[in-house]
Amino acid sequence: MTLAEVRSFITQLAAANPNAESELDFVDDYTLLVAVVLSAQATDASVNRATKALFRDAPTPRAMVELGEEKVGAHIRTIGLWRTKARNVVALSRQLLERFDGKVPYDRAALESLPGVGRKTANVVMNVAFGDSTMAVDTHIFRIGNRTGLAPGATPRAVEDQLVRRIPADMLRPAHHWLILHGRYVCKARRPECWRCPAFDPCQYRMKNDLRAVGAPATSPSSKE
């Protein structure tokens, strides 16, 4: 896409979903950090089901450490990689207490030094908690960047760098949410729903006209999603 087409693409996503925000449930910076760590290779819905009770029992770093790895694990067994995640959540909570006075640090390097926190997680926390114009590239945004021509790249970091350069600065922070939700619900992995895409015109996907012509698949009254 040209830079003008990039602006048009993001503008049209914004118009279709002006109040886009994270679908993870959290109450403060700490519970956001934990929820994002737990969301790796898991759906937001599955994380929200697990954290409802977890955050009731352990809403602070100290409470999480006191709860301990075994009991944290019991809360999150329904989430993929739960053993590793339970260990990381307790460990990062302990480090928050020991190194940052129990507070989530507003610093990328400090965030990435915590157990279970990589660049993507740090970008989400910096964007949502601290209002930074960061771009967390998950599988959805990586797919959109390459499929649409918005920001082609062979790696998540390459796509991130392209997006940060190409999306207008005044749109960059909320674009994180617009793109994730667009990839989750419209520009899907197996079959993008081009027939209902709000940013159809600037998109460069080579199959978009064919998919729009076919339209939504017919479903019988008894079929289930």
mmCIF file of N, CA, C and O in Angstrom, residues 129-198:
data_model
loop_
_atom_site.group_PDB
_atom_site.id
_atom_site.type_symbol
_atom_site.label_atom_id
_atom_site.label_comp_id
_atom_site.label_asym_id
_atom_site.label_seq_id
_atom_site.Cartn_x
_atom_site.Cartn_y
_atom_site.Cartn_z
ATOM 1 N N ALA A 129 -1.734 0.237 29.199
ATOM 2 C CA ALA A 129 -1.588 0.778 30.547
ATOM 3 C C ALA A 129 -1.006 2.189 30.568
ATOM 4 O O ALA A 129 -1.416 3.025 31.374
ATOM 5 N N PHE A 130 -0.047 2.447 29.665
ATOM 6 C CA PHE A 130 0.689 3.701 29.742
ATOM 7 C C PHE A 130 0.438 4.651 28.577
ATOM 8 O O PHE A 130 0.991 5.756 28.550
ATOM 9 N N GLY A 131 -0.378 4.222 27.607
ATOM 10 C CA GLY A 131 -0.757 5.121 26.526
ATOM 11 C C GLY A 131 0.290 5.357 25.473
ATOM 12 O O GLY A 131 0.206 6.332 24.716
ATOM 13 N N ASP A 132 1.275 4.468 25.372
ATOM 14 C CA ASP A 132 2.312 4.628 24.355
ATOM 15 C C ASP A 132 1.814 4.157 22.985
ATOM 16 O O ASP A 132 0.975 3.263 22.890
ATOM 17 N N SER A 133 2.375 4.723 21.949
ATOM 18 C CA SER A 133 2.005 4.341 20.582
ATOM 19 C C SER A 133 2.854 3.155 20.131
ATOM 20 O O SER A 133 3.683 3.263 19.220
ATOM 21 N N THR A 134 2.644 2.029 20.780
ATOM 22 C CA THR A 134 3.367 0.811 20.438
ATOM 23 C C THR A 134 2.474 -0.098 19.607
ATOM 24 O O THR A 134 1.254 0.044 19.596
ATOM 25 N N MET A 135 3.083 -1.034 18.920
ATOM 26 C CA MET A 135 2.345 -1.968 18.074
ATOM 27 C C MET A 135 2.747 -3.392 18.439
ATOM 28 O O MET A 135 3.865 -3.822 18.154
ATOM 29 N N ALA A 136 1.866 -4.093 19.100
ATOM 30 C CA ALA A 136 2.113 -5.483 19.481
ATOM 31 C C ALA A 136 1.665 -6.388 18.341
ATOM 32 O O ALA A 136 0.480 -6.467 18.033
ATOM 33 N N VAL A 137 2.599 -7.066 17.711
ATOM 34 C CA VAL A 137 2.287 -7.884 16.540
ATOM 35 C C VAL A 137 2.028 -9.320 16.962
ATOM 36 O O VAL A 137 2.951 -10.083 17.258
ATOM 37 N N ASP A 138 0.755 -9.682 17.010
ATOM 38 C CA ASP A 138 0.374 -11.072 17.261
ATOM 39 C C ASP A 138 0.138 -11.754 15.919
ATOM 40 O O ASP A 138 0.451 -11.208 14.864
ATOM 41 N N THR A 139 -0.404 -12.962 15.946
ATOM 42 C CA THR A 139 -0.627 -13.693 14.691
ATOM 43 C C THR A 139 -1.611 -12.957 13.778
ATOM 44 O O THR A 139 -1.474 -13.003 12.555
ATOM 45 N N HIS A 140 -2.597 -12.288 14.367
ATOM 46 C CA HIS A 140 -3.583 -11.570 13.559
ATOM 47 C C HIS A 140 -2.942 -10.391 12.821
ATOM 48 O O HIS A 140 -3.140 -10.207 11.620
ATOM 49 N N ILE A 141 -2.183 -9.586 13.550
ATOM 50 C CA ILE A 141 -1.578 -8.413 12.930
ATOM 51 C C ILE A 141 -0.482 -8.819 11.946
ATOM 52 O O ILE A 141 -0.324 -8.201 10.892
ATOM 53 N N PHE A 142 0.259 -9.864 12.255
ATOM 54 C CA PHE A 142 1.264 -10.360 11.319
ATOM 55 C C PHE A 142 0.600 -10.774 10.004
ATOM 56 O O PHE A 142 1.090 -10.455 8.917
ATOM 57 N N ARG A 143 -0.526 -11.482 10.115
ATOM 58 C CA ARG A 143 -1.259 -11.917 8.921
ATOM 59 C C ARG A 143 -1.768 -10.718 8.123
ATOM 60 O O ARG A 143 -1.604 -10.660 6.900
ATOM 61 N N ILE A 144 -2.386 -9.760 8.781
ATOM 62 C CA ILE A 144 -2.934 -8.597 8.089
ATOM 63 C C ILE A 144 -1.821 -7.782 7.425
ATOM 64 O O ILE A 144 -1.967 -7.339 6.278
ATOM 65 N N GLY A 145 -0.716 -7.587 8.136
ATOM 66 C CA GLY A 145 0.380 -6.808 7.567
ATOM 67 C C GLY A 145 0.853 -7.368 6.245
ATOM 68 O O GLY A 145 1.138 -6.619 5.304
ATOM 69 N N ASN A 146 0.928 -8.704 6.162
ATOM 70 C CA ASN A 146 1.405 -9.346 4.934
ATOM 71 C C ASN A 146 0.302 -9.550 3.905
ATOM 72 O O ASN A 146 0.514 -9.328 2.712
ATOM 73 N N ARG A 147 -0.875 -9.958 4.342
ATOM 74 C CA ARG A 147 -1.953 -10.268 3.392
ATOM 75 C C ARG A 147 -2.438 -9.029 2.660
ATOM 76 O O ARG A 147 -2.695 -9.071 1.447
ATOM 77 N N THR A 148 -2.584 -7.935 3.358
ATOM 78 C CA THR A 148 -3.202 -6.742 2.769
ATOM 79 C C THR A 148 -2.216 -5.813 2.084
ATOM 80 O O THR A 148 -2.625 -4.908 1.351
ATOM 81 N N GLY A 149 -0.911 -6.008 2.338
ATOM 82 C CA GLY A 149 0.079 -5.073 1.825
ATOM 83 C C GLY A 149 0.284 -3.881 2.740
ATOM 84 O O GLY A 149 1.023 -2.952 2.411
ATOM 85 N N LEU A 150 -0.340 -3.914 3.905
ATOM 86 C CA LEU A 150 -0.218 -2.810 4.850
ATOM 87 C C LEU A 150 1.214 -2.655 5.349
ATOM 88 O O LEU A 150 1.754 -1.541 5.397
ATOM 89 N N ALA A 151 1.833 -3.789 5.720
ATOM 90 C CA ALA A 151 3.201 -3.735 6.259
ATOM 91 C C ALA A 151 3.847 -5.102 6.102
ATOM 92 O O ALA A 151 3.981 -5.848 7.070
ATOM 93 N N PRO A 152 4.260 -5.470 4.898
ATOM 94 C CA PRO A 152 4.844 -6.791 4.684
ATOM 95 C C PRO A 152 6.143 -6.966 5.463
ATOM 96 O O PRO A 152 6.927 -6.029 5.609
ATOM 97 N N GLY A 153 6.350 -8.187 5.952
ATOM 98 C CA GLY A 153 7.578 -8.480 6.672
ATOM 99 C C GLY A 153 7.677 -9.954 6.969
ATOM 100 O O GLY A 153 6.655 -10.623 7.170
ATOM 101 N N ALA A 154 8.899 -10.484 7.016
ATOM 102 C CA ALA A 154 9.100 -11.919 7.232
ATOM 103 C C ALA A 154 9.019 -12.314 8.693
ATOM 104 O O ALA A 154 8.861 -13.494 9.013
ATOM 105 N N THR A 155 9.136 -11.350 9.604
ATOM 106 C CA THR A 155 9.096 -11.635 11.031
ATOM 107 C C THR A 155 8.151 -10.653 11.720
ATOM 108 O O THR A 155 7.871 -9.565 11.182
ATOM 109 N N PRO A 156 7.661 -11.005 12.921
ATOM 110 C CA PRO A 156 6.822 -10.053 13.654
ATOM 111 C C PRO A 156 7.504 -8.707 13.869
ATOM 112 O O PRO A 156 6.862 -7.655 13.762
ATOM 113 N N ARG A 157 8.802 -8.718 14.174
ATOM 114 C CA ARG A 157 9.496 -7.448 14.396
ATOM 115 C C ARG A 157 9.552 -6.621 13.115
ATOM 116 O O ARG A 157 9.411 -5.387 13.147
ATOM 117 N N ALA A 158 9.750 -7.279 11.973
ATOM 118 C CA ALA A 158 9.777 -6.547 10.711
ATOM 119 C C ALA A 158 8.422 -5.906 10.427
ATOM 120 O O ALA A 158 8.346 -4.754 9.967
ATOM 121 N N VAL A 159 7.346 -6.649 10.691
ATOM 122 C CA VAL A 159 6.002 -6.098 10.489
ATOM 123 C C VAL A 159 5.762 -4.951 11.471
ATOM 124 O O VAL A 159 5.211 -3.899 11.103
ATOM 125 N N GLU A 160 6.175 -5.132 12.717
ATOM 126 C CA GLU A 160 6.026 -4.064 13.717
ATOM 127 C C GLU A 160 6.723 -2.785 13.261
ATOM 128 O O GLU A 160 6.136 -1.685 13.303
ATOM 129 N N ASP A 161 7.964 -2.911 12.821
ATOM 130 C CA ASP A 161 8.721 -1.727 12.400
ATOM 131 C C ASP A 161 8.059 -1.036 11.210
ATOM 132 O O ASP A 161 8.016 0.204 11.143
ATOM 133 N N GLN A 162 7.543 -1.829 10.290
ATOM 134 C CA GLN A 162 6.848 -1.263 9.131
ATOM 135 C C GLN A 162 5.588 -0.516 9.560
ATOM 136 O O GLN A 162 5.301 0.579 9.073
ATOM 137 N N LEU A 163 4.818 -1.132 10.449
ATOM 138 C CA LEU A 163 3.580 -0.501 10.904
ATOM 139 C C LEU A 163 3.866 0.816 11.622
ATOM 140 O O LEU A 163 3.173 1.811 11.410
ATOM 141 N N VAL A 164 4.870 0.809 12.477
ATOM 142 C CA VAL A 164 5.217 2.025 13.214
ATOM 143 C C VAL A 164 5.647 3.134 12.266
ATOM 144 O O VAL A 164 5.332 4.317 12.476
ATOM 145 N N ARG A 165 6.339 2.777 11.195
ATOM 146 C CA ARG A 165 6.778 3.777 10.208
ATOM 147 C C ARG A 165 5.641 4.255 9.316
ATOM 148 O O ARG A 165 5.594 5.433 8.948
ATOM 149 N N ARG A 166 4.713 3.349 8.972
ATOM 150 C CA ARG A 166 3.747 3.648 7.917
ATOM 151 C C ARG A 166 2.404 4.178 8.424
ATOM 152 O O ARG A 166 1.739 4.944 7.723
ATOM 153 N N ILE A 167 1.983 3.778 9.611
ATOM 154 C CA ILE A 167 0.711 4.268 10.138
ATOM 155 C C ILE A 167 0.913 5.685 10.667
ATOM 156 O O ILE A 167 1.869 5.942 11.397
ATOM 157 N N PRO A 168 0.039 6.613 10.315
ATOM 158 C CA PRO A 168 0.183 7.990 10.814
ATOM 159 C C PRO A 168 0.277 8.022 12.336
ATOM 160 O O PRO A 168 -0.413 7.275 13.035
ATOM 161 N N ALA A 169 1.136 8.883 12.864
ATOM 162 C CA ALA A 169 1.415 8.918 14.298
ATOM 163 C C ALA A 169 0.167 9.125 15.131
ATOM 164 O O ALA A 169 0.028 8.555 16.224
ATOM 165 N N ASP A 170 -0.778 9.936 14.626
ATOM 166 C CA ASP A 170 -1.985 10.221 15.398
ATOM 167 C C ASP A 170 -2.944 9.032 15.453
ATOM 168 O O ASP A 170 -3.911 9.058 16.219
ATOM 169 N N MET A 171 -2.683 7.985 14.668
ATOM 170 C CA MET A 171 -3.562 6.816 14.627
ATOM 171 C C MET A 171 -2.891 5.565 15.182
ATOM 172 O O MET A 171 -3.537 4.530 15.326
ATOM 173 N N LEU A 172 -1.607 5.659 15.501
ATOM 174 C CA LEU A 172 -0.835 4.456 15.793
ATOM 175 C C LEU A 172 -1.296 3.738 17.056
ATOM 176 O O LEU A 172 -1.450 2.517 17.055
ATOM 177 N N ARG A 173 -1.505 4.461 18.148
ATOM 178 C CA ARG A 173 -1.870 3.778 19.390
ATOM 179 C C ARG A 173 -3.186 3.001 19.256
ATOM 180 O O ARG A 173 -3.229 1.804 19.531
ATOM 181 N N PRO A 174 -4.296 3.604 18.835
ATOM 182 C CA PRO A 174 -5.530 2.813 18.706
ATOM 183 C C PRO A 174 -5.493 1.801 17.570
ATOM 184 O O PRO A 174 -6.260 0.834 17.582
ATOM 185 N N ALA A 175 -4.607 1.996 16.590
ATOM 186 C CA ALA A 175 -4.521 1.050 15.475
ATOM 187 C C ALA A 175 -4.195 -0.352 15.954
ATOM 188 O O ALA A 175 -4.589 -1.343 15.331
ATOM 189 N N HIS A 176 -3.478 -0.456 17.056
ATOM 190 C CA HIS A 176 -3.183 -1.762 17.659
ATOM 191 C C HIS A 176 -4.473 -2.550 17.864
ATOM 192 O O HIS A 176 -4.566 -3.729 17.506
ATOM 193 N N HIS A 177 -5.499 -1.913 18.426
ATOM 194 C CA HIS A 177 -6.761 -2.604 18.688
ATOM 195 C C HIS A 177 -7.577 -2.801 17.412
ATOM 196 O O HIS A 177 -8.188 -3.857 17.207
ATOM 197 N N TRP A 178 -7.607 -1.793 16.553
ATOM 198 C CA TRP A 178 -8.360 -1.932 15.305
ATOM 199 C C TRP A 178 -7.865 -3.119 14.493
ATOM 200 O O TRP A 178 -8.666 -3.900 13.958
ATOM 201 N N LEU A 179 -6.558 -3.285 14.412
ATOM 202 C CA LEU A 179 -5.997 -4.365 13.607
ATOM 203 C C LEU A 179 -6.214 -5.730 14.240
ATOM 204 O O LEU A 179 -6.568 -6.698 13.549
ATOM 205 N N ILE A 180 -6.004 -5.849 15.544
ATOM 206 C CA ILE A 180 -6.212 -7.141 16.206
ATOM 207 C C ILE A 180 -7.648 -7.609 16.040
ATOM 208 O O ILE A 180 -7.911 -8.769 15.675
ATOM 209 N N LEU A 181 -8.599 -6.720 16.293
ATOM 210 C CA LEU A 181 -10.000 -7.130 16.214
ATOM 211 C C LEU A 181 -10.421 -7.392 14.772
ATOM 212 O O LEU A 181 -11.236 -8.288 14.512
ATOM 213 N N HIS A 182 -9.850 -6.659 13.831
ATOM 214 C CA HIS A 182 -10.147 -6.921 12.422
ATOM 215 C C HIS A 182 -9.650 -8.317 12.032
ATOM 216 O O HIS A 182 -10.347 -9.078 11.350
ATOM 217 N N GLY A 183 -8.456 -8.672 12.481
ATOM 218 C CA GLY A 183 -7.925 -9.999 12.183
ATOM 219 C C GLY A 183 -8.673 -11.109 12.892
ATOM 220 O O GLY A 183 -8.803 -12.218 12.370
ATOM 221 N N ARG A 184 -9.163 -10.827 14.070
ATOM 222 C CA ARG A 184 -9.874 -11.834 14.858
ATOM 223 C C ARG A 184 -11.260 -12.144 14.294
ATOM 224 O O ARG A 184 -11.693 -13.292 14.289
ATOM 225 N N TYR A 185 -11.940 -11.120 13.782
ATOM 226 C CA TYR A 185 -13.344 -11.297 13.420
ATOM 227 C C TYR A 185 -13.665 -11.143 11.931
ATOM 228 O O TYR A 185 -14.728 -11.576 11.499
ATOM 229 N N VAL A 186 -12.787 -10.534 11.164
ATOM 230 C CA VAL A 186 -13.077 -10.327 9.738
ATOM 231 C C VAL A 186 -11.977 -10.924 8.853
ATOM 232 O O VAL A 186 -12.241 -11.816 8.042
ATOM 233 N N CYS A 187 -10.756 -10.452 8.997
ATOM 234 C CA CYS A 187 -9.657 -10.919 8.151
ATOM 235 C C CYS A 187 -9.047 -12.182 8.757
ATOM 236 O O CYS A 187 -7.892 -12.218 9.165
ATOM 237 N N LYS A 188 -9.850 -13.231 8.789
ATOM 238 C CA LYS A 188 -9.490 -14.462 9.491
ATOM 239 C C LYS A 188 -8.443 -15.264 8.728
ATOM 240 O O LYS A 188 -8.237 -15.068 7.535
ATOM 241 N N ALA A 189 -7.824 -16.193 9.440
ATOM 242 C CA ALA A 189 -6.707 -16.941 8.859
ATOM 243 C C ALA A 189 -7.156 -17.831 7.704
ATOM 244 O O ALA A 189 -6.590 -17.765 6.611
ATOM 245 N N ARG A 190 -8.141 -18.654 7.924
ATOM 246 C CA ARG A 190 -8.510 -19.644 6.905
ATOM 247 C C ARG A 190 -9.302 -19.048 5.759
ATOM 248 O O ARG A 190 -9.083 -19.393 4.597
ATOM 249 N N ARG A 191 -10.220 -18.174 6.083
ATOM 250 C CA ARG A 191 -11.064 -17.597 5.024
ATOM 251 C C ARG A 191 -11.440 -16.173 5.409
ATOM 252 O O ARG A 191 -12.397 -15.956 6.141
ATOM 253 N N PRO A 192 -10.684 -15.201 4.927
ATOM 254 C CA PRO A 192 -11.032 -13.816 5.253
ATOM 255 C C PRO A 192 -12.407 -13.455 4.708
ATOM 256 O O PRO A 192 -12.766 -13.838 3.594
ATOM 257 N N GLU A 193 -13.178 -12.735 5.508
ATOM 258 C CA GLU A 193 -14.555 -12.402 5.131
ATOM 259 C C GLU A 193 -14.575 -11.058 4.400
ATOM 260 O O GLU A 193 -15.093 -10.050 4.895
ATOM 261 N N CYS A 194 -14.005 -11.086 3.202
ATOM 262 C CA CYS A 194 -13.850 -9.870 2.417
ATOM 263 C C CYS A 194 -15.181 -9.225 2.056
ATOM 264 O O CYS A 194 -15.239 -8.009 1.812
ATOM 265 N N TRP A 195 -16.236 -10.006 2.032
ATOM 266 C CA TRP A 195 -17.541 -9.475 1.666
ATOM 267 C C TRP A 195 -18.071 -8.491 2.713
ATOM 268 O O TRP A 195 -19.001 -7.733 2.437
ATOM 269 N N ARG A 196 -17.495 -8.482 3.915
ATOM 270 C CA ARG A 196 -17.942 -7.522 4.919
ATOM 271 C C ARG A 196 -16.789 -6.689 5.478
ATOM 272 O O ARG A 196 -16.905 -6.100 6.553
ATOM 273 N N CYS A 197 -15.713 -6.609 4.725
ATOM 274 C CA CYS A 197 -14.548 -5.849 5.172
ATOM 275 C C CYS A 197 -14.789 -4.353 4.996
ATOM 276 O O CYS A 197 -15.102 -3.898 3.892
ATOM 277 N N PRO A 198 -14.620 -3.558 6.054
ATOM 278 C CA PRO A 198 -14.829 -2.111 5.929
ATOM 279 C C PRO A 198 -13.687 -1.402 5.200
ATOM 280 O O PRO A 198 -13.838 -0.252 4.800
#
